Amino acid sequence: MRRNETPEQLEDRRELLGGLHGRVLDLGAGDGANFPHFPDTVREVLAVEPEPYLRERAQRNGARAPVPVRVVNALADHLPFEDHSMDAAVVALVLCSVPNQRAALHELHRVIRPGGELRFYEHVLAHDRRLARLQRLLERTGVWPRIAGGCHPARDTVTAIEAAGFVIERCRRFPSKPCPVLIPVAPHVLGVARRP
Ligand SMILES: C[S@@+](CC[C@H](N)C(=O)[O-])C[C@H]1O[C@@H](n2cnc3c(N)ncnc32)[C@H](O)[C@@H]1O
């Protein structure tokens, strides 16, 4: 995944993770695309990855990361961590793929300590009505989830984050179009939500 990222996407990851500290959950870590960008103020990264091939790669990449990384086999809707045990959690291109977004956000709210942060970098439902219609069509017909490994193009993720009890502190919306075929997932958000 990291091999294909543009300089802009790498910069997005640095923005996503800048200023984090303490114990941080990286949910749906994949092969560890975030790992090189965690600042050294992070004491430990708990990288949750359920897919065996990606988990094995995350383990290898975690060993080379600038901060300690522990890779954990778990699912977003049942996190094996104590209540309030994380200073922050990161979701990067994950809330589009989890089968139950509401349950995943409920779990994130449970494990982040009061005052802690949820950092998010996700593609979302477009504000542009024509693109939103296309996204809903691709979602409803199951076309996009089938060709893109269970990814849902029409989720209103920022609204869902707020509905789970987080307060949005910062949210930058921008189109990310590394290639034309990805136009249905071009609208992105990158930001910080606080757990009260
Ligand atoms: C598009 S990849 C993003 C990976 C990584 N966060 C990144 O930024 O490159 C989506 C990831 O979510 C993971 N995932 C899918 N369903 C999940 C679930 N229910 N719980 C946890 N992770 C899940 C996938 O295995 C995959 O690694």
XYZ file of N, CA and C and ligand atoms in Angstrom:
615
model
N 0.829 -1.192 0.000
C 0.000 0.000 0.000
C 0.872 1.254 0.000
N 1.930 1.227 0.837
C 2.743 2.427 0.933
C 3.482 2.724 -0.360
N 3.847 1.645 -1.076
C 4.612 1.833 -2.312
C 3.849 2.698 -3.304
N 2.499 2.637 -3.287
C 1.697 3.352 -4.274
C 1.295 4.747 -3.833
N 1.717 5.189 -2.689
C 1.207 6.463 -2.190
C 1.938 7.662 -2.799
N 1.148 8.710 -3.086
C 1.712 9.928 -3.650
C 2.365 10.747 -2.525
N 3.207 11.726 -2.900
C 3.780 12.602 -1.862
C 2.685 13.300 -1.049
N 1.552 13.631 -1.703
C 0.449 14.287 -0.975
C -0.126 13.345 0.078
N -0.278 12.068 -0.290
C -0.837 11.103 0.672
C 0.123 10.885 1.849
N 1.410 10.890 1.562
C 2.385 10.737 2.655
C 2.314 11.944 3.587
N 2.128 13.125 2.977
C 1.991 14.347 3.779
C 0.704 14.292 4.617
N -0.378 13.735 4.032
C -1.633 13.561 4.787
C -1.383 12.710 6.034
N -0.608 11.654 5.884
C -0.356 10.776 7.044
C 0.433 11.510 8.120
N 1.379 12.333 7.700
C 2.143 13.090 8.702
C 1.222 14.053 9.437
N 0.307 14.686 8.691
C -0.661 15.597 9.326
C -1.565 14.810 10.284
N -1.985 13.624 9.840
C -2.881 12.787 10.648
C -2.277 12.467 12.009
N -0.970 12.168 12.018
C -0.353 11.592 13.211
C 0.470 12.589 14.024
N 0.709 13.770 13.467
C 1.553 14.778 14.132
C 1.005 15.140 15.507
N 1.882 15.190 16.499
C 1.491 15.644 17.840
C 0.903 14.562 18.729
N 0.751 13.350 18.218
C 0.218 12.274 19.078
C 1.247 11.917 20.149
N 0.737 11.396 21.272
C 1.648 10.952 22.331
C 1.005 9.830 23.134
N 1.836 9.140 23.890
C 1.328 8.094 24.788
C 1.023 6.800 24.060
N -0.085 6.173 24.469
C -0.470 4.850 23.955
C -1.532 5.060 22.888
N -1.270 4.564 21.673
C -2.132 4.892 20.530
C -2.584 3.613 19.826
N -3.880 3.525 19.598
C -4.455 2.408 18.838
C -4.503 2.780 17.353
N -3.948 1.919 16.505
C -4.040 2.098 15.045
C -4.985 0.999 14.555
N -6.242 1.369 14.322
C -7.264 0.362 13.988
C -7.223 0.033 12.494
N -7.226 -1.251 12.167
C -7.159 -1.664 10.759
C -5.864 -1.165 10.146
N -4.766 -1.545 10.780
C -3.460 -0.954 10.440
C -2.936 -1.385 9.077
N -3.553 -2.431 8.486
C -3.059 -2.909 7.199
C -1.634 -3.420 7.345
N -0.782 -3.069 6.382
C 0.618 -3.518 6.474
C 1.478 -2.527 7.257
N 0.834 -1.503 7.821
C 1.590 -0.574 8.667
C 1.949 0.722 7.968
N 1.081 1.181 7.066
C 1.388 2.407 6.310
C 1.576 3.617 7.228
N 0.931 3.601 8.382
C 1.102 4.738 9.306
C 2.418 4.675 10.080
N 2.958 3.482 10.255
C 4.029 3.302 11.238
C 5.191 4.292 11.092
N 5.706 4.523 9.856
C 6.883 5.398 9.761
C 6.601 6.840 10.179
N 5.302 7.199 10.293
C 4.962 8.604 10.507
C 4.568 8.930 11.950
N 4.587 7.930 12.848
C 4.264 8.233 14.242
C 5.401 9.035 14.867
N 5.083 10.119 15.585
C 6.154 10.901 16.221
C 6.739 10.154 17.423
N 7.964 10.522 17.821
C 8.622 9.752 18.896
C 8.033 10.035 20.276
N 7.026 10.904 20.341
C 6.304 11.129 21.604
C 5.288 9.996 21.856
N 5.086 9.137 20.853
C 4.184 7.986 21.026
C 4.958 6.874 21.753
N 4.404 6.433 22.890
C 5.106 5.437 23.717
C 4.921 4.030 23.151
N 3.699 3.746 22.661
C 3.403 2.413 22.124
C 2.251 2.507 21.135
N 2.369 1.783 20.018
C 1.260 1.677 19.056
C 0.686 0.271 19.168
N -0.624 0.182 19.385
C -1.332 -1.094 19.349
C -2.002 -1.152 17.992
N -1.466 -1.987 17.113
C -1.928 -2.019 15.722
C -2.863 -3.214 15.538
N -4.148 -2.928 15.380
C -5.139 -3.998 15.217
C -5.291 -4.312 13.733
N -5.064 -5.583 13.380
C -5.221 -5.985 11.983
C -5.739 -7.428 11.920
N -6.969 -7.636 11.415
C -7.527 -8.994 11.396
C -7.095 -9.854 10.205
N -6.573 -9.249 9.156
C -6.297 -10.015 7.930
C -4.873 -10.613 8.030
N -4.754 -11.952 7.945
C -3.463 -12.596 8.273
C -2.282 -12.121 7.433
N -2.484 -11.969 6.116
C -1.366 -11.562 5.253
C -0.874 -10.162 5.642
N -1.841 -9.241 5.818
C -1.468 -7.868 6.181
C -0.869 -7.831 7.588
N -1.419 -8.677 8.465
C -0.921 -8.682 9.855
C 0.552 -9.119 9.901
N 0.854 -10.094 9.058
C 2.248 -10.573 9.038
C 3.181 -9.465 8.528
N 2.717 -8.748 7.518
C 3.527 -7.621 6.996
C 3.628 -6.497 8.023
N 2.510 -6.275 8.738
C 2.536 -5.236 9.785
C 3.550 -5.604 10.861
N 3.633 -6.905 11.183
C 4.590 -7.327 12.200
C 6.018 -7.014 11.744
N 6.289 -7.320 10.464
C 7.644 -7.043 9.943
C 7.920 -5.545 9.900
N 6.935 -4.777 9.402
C 7.140 -3.331 9.312
C 7.174 -2.677 10.694
N 6.423 -3.258 11.630
C 6.416 -2.727 12.996
C 7.790 -2.841 13.649
N 8.511 -3.906 13.301
C 9.841 -4.103 13.895
C 10.823 -3.024 13.434
N 10.513 -2.394 12.296
C 11.407 -1.341 11.758
C 10.900 0.061 12.060
N 9.765 0.164 12.779
C 9.133 1.474 12.981
C 9.921 2.317 13.986
N 9.757 3.634 13.934
C 10.510 4.497 14.854
C 9.967 4.482 16.280
N 8.810 3.844 16.483
C 8.232 3.739 17.837
C 7.841 2.275 18.068
N 7.700 1.845 19.331
C 7.326 0.446 19.584
C 5.927 0.144 19.050
N 5.817 -0.967 18.303
C 4.529 -1.359 17.715
C 4.202 -2.781 18.167
N 2.988 -2.975 18.692
C 2.504 -4.335 18.985
C 1.319 -4.613 18.075
N 1.419 -5.682 17.286
C 0.360 -6.006 16.325
C -0.595 -7.008 16.974
N -1.895 -6.705 16.872
C -2.917 -7.485 17.571
C -3.951 -7.984 16.564
N -4.309 -9.256 16.686
C -5.349 -9.839 15.836
C -6.706 -9.619 16.498
N -7.504 -8.714 15.954
C -8.817 -8.439 16.551
C -9.689 -7.751 15.516
N -10.974 -7.593 15.875
C -11.931 -6.903 15.011
C -12.393 -5.615 15.669
N -12.763 -4.666 14.827
C -13.118 -3.328 15.306
C -14.298 -3.327 16.264
N -15.226 -4.268 16.086
C -16.416 -4.218 16.943
C -16.250 -5.013 18.234
N -15.021 -5.493 18.473
C -14.764 -6.206 19.728
C -13.281 -6.046 20.049
N -12.905 -4.894 20.565
C -11.481 -4.603 20.775
C -11.022 -5.187 22.115
N -9.879 -5.884 22.113
C -9.424 -6.549 23.336
C -8.633 -5.615 24.252
N -9.196 -4.438 24.520
C -8.507 -3.458 25.357
C -9.460 -2.955 26.436
N -8.866 -2.546 27.562
C -9.648 -2.020 28.687
C -10.310 -0.692 28.313
N -11.377 -0.380 29.024
C -12.000 0.937 28.883
C -10.935 2.007 29.165
N -10.959 3.097 28.402
C -10.140 4.297 28.647
C -8.639 3.988 28.667
N -8.207 2.939 27.944
C -6.807 2.535 28.037
C -5.912 3.185 26.976
N -6.496 3.967 26.068
C -5.711 4.586 24.988
C -5.736 6.115 25.123
N -4.576 6.729 24.867
C -4.547 8.193 24.811
C -5.162 8.695 23.520
N -5.100 7.864 22.492
C -5.657 8.258 21.193
C -5.868 7.014 20.337
N -6.696 7.169 19.318
C -6.842 6.114 18.308
C -6.811 6.763 16.938
N -6.364 5.965 15.972
C -6.231 6.439 14.590
C -7.043 5.522 13.685
N -7.843 6.120 12.810
C -8.513 5.345 11.765
C -8.116 5.945 10.425
N -7.419 5.173 9.621
C -6.963 5.633 8.309
C -7.532 4.686 7.257
N -8.539 5.138 6.528
C -9.129 4.368 5.428
C -9.659 3.025 5.930
N -10.300 3.070 7.093
C -10.777 1.860 7.767
C -12.291 1.907 7.994
N -12.812 3.071 8.364
C -14.251 3.148 8.687
C -15.116 2.970 7.432
N -14.488 2.984 6.264
C -15.192 2.626 5.023
C -15.348 1.120 4.891
N -14.480 0.356 5.546
C -14.437 -1.108 5.325
C -15.058 -1.922 6.437
N -15.108 -1.390 7.657
C -15.631 -2.218 8.751
C -17.098 -2.537 8.474
N -17.540 -3.775 8.732
C -18.930 -4.131 8.424
C -19.937 -3.296 9.225
N -19.604 -2.979 10.490
C -20.538 -2.235 11.323
C -19.835 -0.990 11.880
N -20.021 0.120 11.157
C -19.295 1.334 11.514
C -19.698 1.854 12.903
N -20.996 1.737 13.213
C -21.486 2.236 14.501
C -20.852 1.467 15.669
N -20.780 0.139 15.510
C -20.186 -0.687 16.573
C -18.691 -0.371 16.718
N -18.009 -0.146 15.608
C -16.574 0.179 15.656
C -16.360 1.496 16.396
N -17.190 2.494 16.095
C -17.038 3.798 16.756
C -17.391 3.710 18.233
N -18.352 2.867 18.570
C -18.709 2.665 19.973
C -17.505 2.085 20.730
N -16.831 1.110 20.114
C -15.649 0.516 20.729
C -14.513 1.532 20.860
N -14.327 2.351 19.834
C -13.271 3.378 19.911
C -13.573 4.344 21.058
N -14.829 4.729 21.197
C -15.234 5.641 22.273
C -14.975 4.987 23.638
N -15.182 3.694 23.718
C -14.977 2.969 24.987
C -13.498 2.934 25.374
N -12.614 2.668 24.400
C -11.208 2.440 24.773
C -10.381 3.727 24.879
N -10.837 4.816 24.244
C -10.098 6.086 24.350
C -10.438 6.727 25.705
N -9.413 7.259 26.370
C -9.664 7.874 27.679
C -10.430 9.194 27.509
N -11.160 9.624 28.539
C -11.799 10.938 28.457
C -10.737 12.005 28.176
N -11.017 12.868 27.233
C -10.053 13.899 26.840
C -9.117 13.430 25.728
N -9.158 12.126 25.405
C -8.288 11.599 24.353
C -8.828 11.910 22.957
N -8.040 11.533 21.951
C -8.369 11.953 20.579
C -8.642 10.767 19.653
N -9.520 11.002 18.709
C -9.665 10.111 17.561
C -9.176 10.884 16.344
N -8.102 10.387 15.733
C -7.587 11.002 14.505
C -8.175 10.223 13.325
N -8.731 10.917 12.348
C -9.372 10.204 11.239
C -8.889 10.711 9.877
N -8.776 9.761 8.966
C -8.370 10.029 7.571
C -9.163 9.023 6.749
N -10.269 9.490 6.172
C -11.231 8.564 5.581
C -11.796 9.159 4.294
N -12.218 8.283 3.376
C -13.009 8.794 2.257
C -14.483 8.687 2.639
N -15.271 9.642 2.144
C -16.635 9.815 2.666
C -17.625 10.143 1.545
N -18.892 10.181 1.936
C -19.971 10.606 1.047
C -19.700 12.041 0.553
N -19.872 12.249 -0.752
C -19.581 13.557 -1.350
C -20.628 14.601 -0.963
N -20.222 15.867 -0.905
C -21.174 16.970 -0.805
C -21.803 17.233 -2.172
N -21.033 17.022 -3.224
C -21.530 17.187 -4.588
C -22.638 16.144 -4.856
N -23.814 16.641 -5.258
C -24.968 15.722 -5.322
C -24.833 14.659 -6.393
N -24.212 15.038 -7.522
C -24.087 14.037 -8.597
C -23.122 12.923 -8.200
N -22.024 13.317 -7.574
C -21.064 12.297 -7.135
C -21.667 11.445 -6.008
N -22.418 12.089 -5.115
C -23.060 11.338 -4.020
C -24.037 10.307 -4.589
N -24.759 10.701 -5.656
C -25.707 9.762 -6.280
C -24.941 8.551 -6.845
N -23.831 8.826 -7.527
C -23.011 7.733 -8.066
C -22.495 6.837 -6.927
N -22.023 7.455 -5.846
C -21.500 6.666 -4.714
C -22.588 5.758 -4.141
N -23.820 6.324 -4.008
C -24.927 5.525 -3.432
C -25.298 4.372 -4.364
N -25.245 4.643 -5.673
C -25.558 3.594 -6.639
C -24.536 2.453 -6.546
N -23.247 2.829 -6.496
C -22.189 1.812 -6.418
C -22.286 1.020 -5.122
N -22.763 1.695 -4.071
C -22.908 1.025 -2.774
C -24.132 0.091 -2.784
N -25.275 0.644 -3.257
C -26.542 -0.106 -3.217
C -26.473 -1.376 -4.070
N -25.836 -1.261 -5.223
C -25.762 -2.415 -6.124
C -24.681 -3.402 -5.677
N -23.861 -2.986 -4.713
C -22.799 -3.876 -4.221
C -21.590 -3.917 -5.138
N -21.597 -3.078 -6.192
C -20.506 -3.132 -7.172
C -19.182 -2.752 -6.509
N -19.180 -1.594 -5.842
C -17.901 -1.112 -5.280
C -17.417 -2.018 -4.135
N -18.288 -2.362 -3.183
C -17.804 -3.272 -2.134
C -17.210 -4.564 -2.715
N -17.793 -5.044 -3.842
C -17.283 -6.297 -4.421
C -15.911 -6.115 -5.047
N -15.735 -4.996 -5.777
C -14.430 -4.844 -6.456
C -13.364 -4.254 -5.529
N -13.793 -3.671 -4.413
C -12.804 -2.973 -3.568
C -12.721 -3.577 -2.164
N -12.876 -4.890 -2.069
C -12.600 -5.571 -0.800
C -13.477 -5.124 0.354
N -14.779 -4.925 0.081
C -15.705 -4.593 1.175
C -15.750 -3.112 1.522
N -15.156 -2.277 0.668
C -15.137 -0.829 0.928
C -16.473 -0.197 0.531
N -17.019 0.658 1.419
C -18.312 1.315 1.178
C -18.069 2.780 0.806
N -18.441 3.176 -0.421
C -18.082 4.525 -0.876
C -19.004 5.636 -0.368
N -20.174 5.290 0.208
C -21.176 6.335 0.486
C -21.445 6.530 1.976
N -20.416 6.358 2.802
C -20.643 6.524 4.244
C -20.401 7.974 4.683
N -21.333 8.478 5.511
C -21.201 9.837 6.057
C -20.459 9.722 7.398
N -19.161 9.505 7.292
C -18.371 9.091 8.458
C -18.234 10.185 9.517
N -18.157 11.446 9.106
C -17.999 12.511 10.108
C -19.259 12.598 10.977
N -20.426 12.492 10.345
C -21.680 12.481 11.113
C -21.703 11.290 12.068
N -21.218 10.144 11.603
C -21.202 8.939 12.455
C -20.245 9.114 13.638
N -19.122 9.782 13.407
C -18.167 10.023 14.509
C -18.835 10.887 15.582
N -19.540 11.929 15.138
C -20.249 12.795 16.102
C -21.356 12.017 16.817
N -22.081 11.189 16.061
C -23.189 10.429 16.654
C -22.677 9.452 17.713
N -21.415 9.043 17.607
C -20.847 8.111 18.592
C -20.407 8.831 19.863
N -20.518 10.163 19.893
C -20.208 10.902 21.122
C -18.907 11.677 21.085
N -18.240 11.723 19.945
C -17.017 12.516 19.819
C -17.367 13.952 19.414
N -16.468 14.865 19.721
C -16.648 16.265 19.311
C -15.582 16.565 18.254
N -16.038 16.980 17.082
C -15.077 17.270 16.001
C -14.353 18.577 16.326
N -13.016 18.517 16.367
C -12.239 19.733 16.658
C -11.651 20.329 15.405
N -11.343 19.449 14.451
C -10.712 19.906 13.210
C -11.111 18.927 12.133
N -11.480 19.441 10.960
C -11.835 18.535 9.876
C -11.560 19.231 8.551
N -10.619 18.696 7.811
C -10.286 19.242 6.484
C -10.892 18.320 5.441
N -11.688 18.901 4.540
C -12.280 18.112 3.434
C -11.503 18.416 2.175
N -11.187 17.393 1.417
C -10.412 17.608 0.183
C -10.610 16.430 -0.753
N -10.464 16.665 -2.059
C -10.534 15.544 -2.991
C -9.156 14.906 -3.143
N -9.112 13.593 -3.039
C -7.858 12.884 -3.257
C -8.065 12.020 -4.487
N -7.347 12.346 -5.571
C -7.574 11.623 -6.834
C -6.265 11.136 -7.406
N -5.683 10.109 -6.801
C -4.427 9.623 -7.371
C -4.592 9.044 -8.775
N -5.814 8.556 -9.123
C -6.070 8.103 -10.493
C -7.591 8.144 -10.750
N -8.019 8.273 -12.047
C -9.435 8.508 -12.357
C -10.374 7.425 -11.839
N -9.921 6.191 -11.790
C -10.810 5.104 -11.359
C -11.231 5.284 -9.895
N -10.493 6.099 -9.161
C -10.805 6.295 -7.737
C -11.704 7.503 -7.478
N -12.276 8.085 -8.544
C -13.154 9.255 -8.361
C -14.317 8.962 -7.389
N -14.931 7.757 -7.425
C -16.014 7.502 -6.459
C -15.580 7.562 -4.994
N -14.289 7.466 -4.735
C -13.834 7.582 -3.346
C -12.893 8.779 -3.180
N -13.064 9.780 -4.043
C -12.191 10.957 -3.975
C -12.439 11.848 -2.749
N -13.711 12.084 -2.343
C -13.901 13.016 -1.211
C -13.320 12.446 0.093
N -12.352 13.151 0.645
C -11.677 12.700 1.868
C -11.886 13.699 3.005
N -11.771 13.188 4.198
C -11.721 14.053 5.383
C -10.500 13.648 6.205
N -9.885 14.649 6.828
C -8.749 14.385 7.708
C -8.925 15.293 8.913
N -8.930 14.717 10.113
C -9.158 15.596 11.244
C -8.977 14.953 12.600
N -9.433 15.717 13.597
C -9.298 15.329 15.000
C -10.658 15.431 15.660
N -11.044 14.355 16.367
C -12.268 14.391 17.183
C -11.854 14.103 18.614
N -12.490 14.790 19.545
C -12.140 14.622 20.976
C -13.188 13.758 21.656
N -12.720 12.838 22.515
C -13.663 12.066 23.325
C -13.880 12.850 24.626
N -15.119 13.343 24.867
C -15.344 14.179 26.062
C -15.058 13.411 27.354
C -7.813 0.162 3.091
S -7.049 -0.723 4.359
C -6.271 0.581 5.283
C -5.062 0.123 5.998
C -4.272 1.194 6.757
N -5.011 1.770 7.852
C -3.808 2.285 5.831
O -4.023 3.453 6.143
O -3.185 1.969 4.814
C -8.407 -1.204 5.414
C -7.960 -2.058 6.582
O -9.064 -2.287 7.470
C -8.974 -3.605 7.931
N -10.305 -4.047 8.393
C -11.368 -4.416 7.651
N -12.381 -4.796 8.438
C -11.953 -4.658 9.724
C -12.540 -4.900 10.997
N -13.787 -5.347 11.111
N -11.808 -4.655 12.095
C -10.534 -4.183 11.995
N -9.931 -3.940 10.815
C -10.618 -4.174 9.696
C -8.493 -4.386 6.707
O -7.975 -5.658 7.031
C -7.453 -3.427 6.169
O -6.202 -3.629 6.733
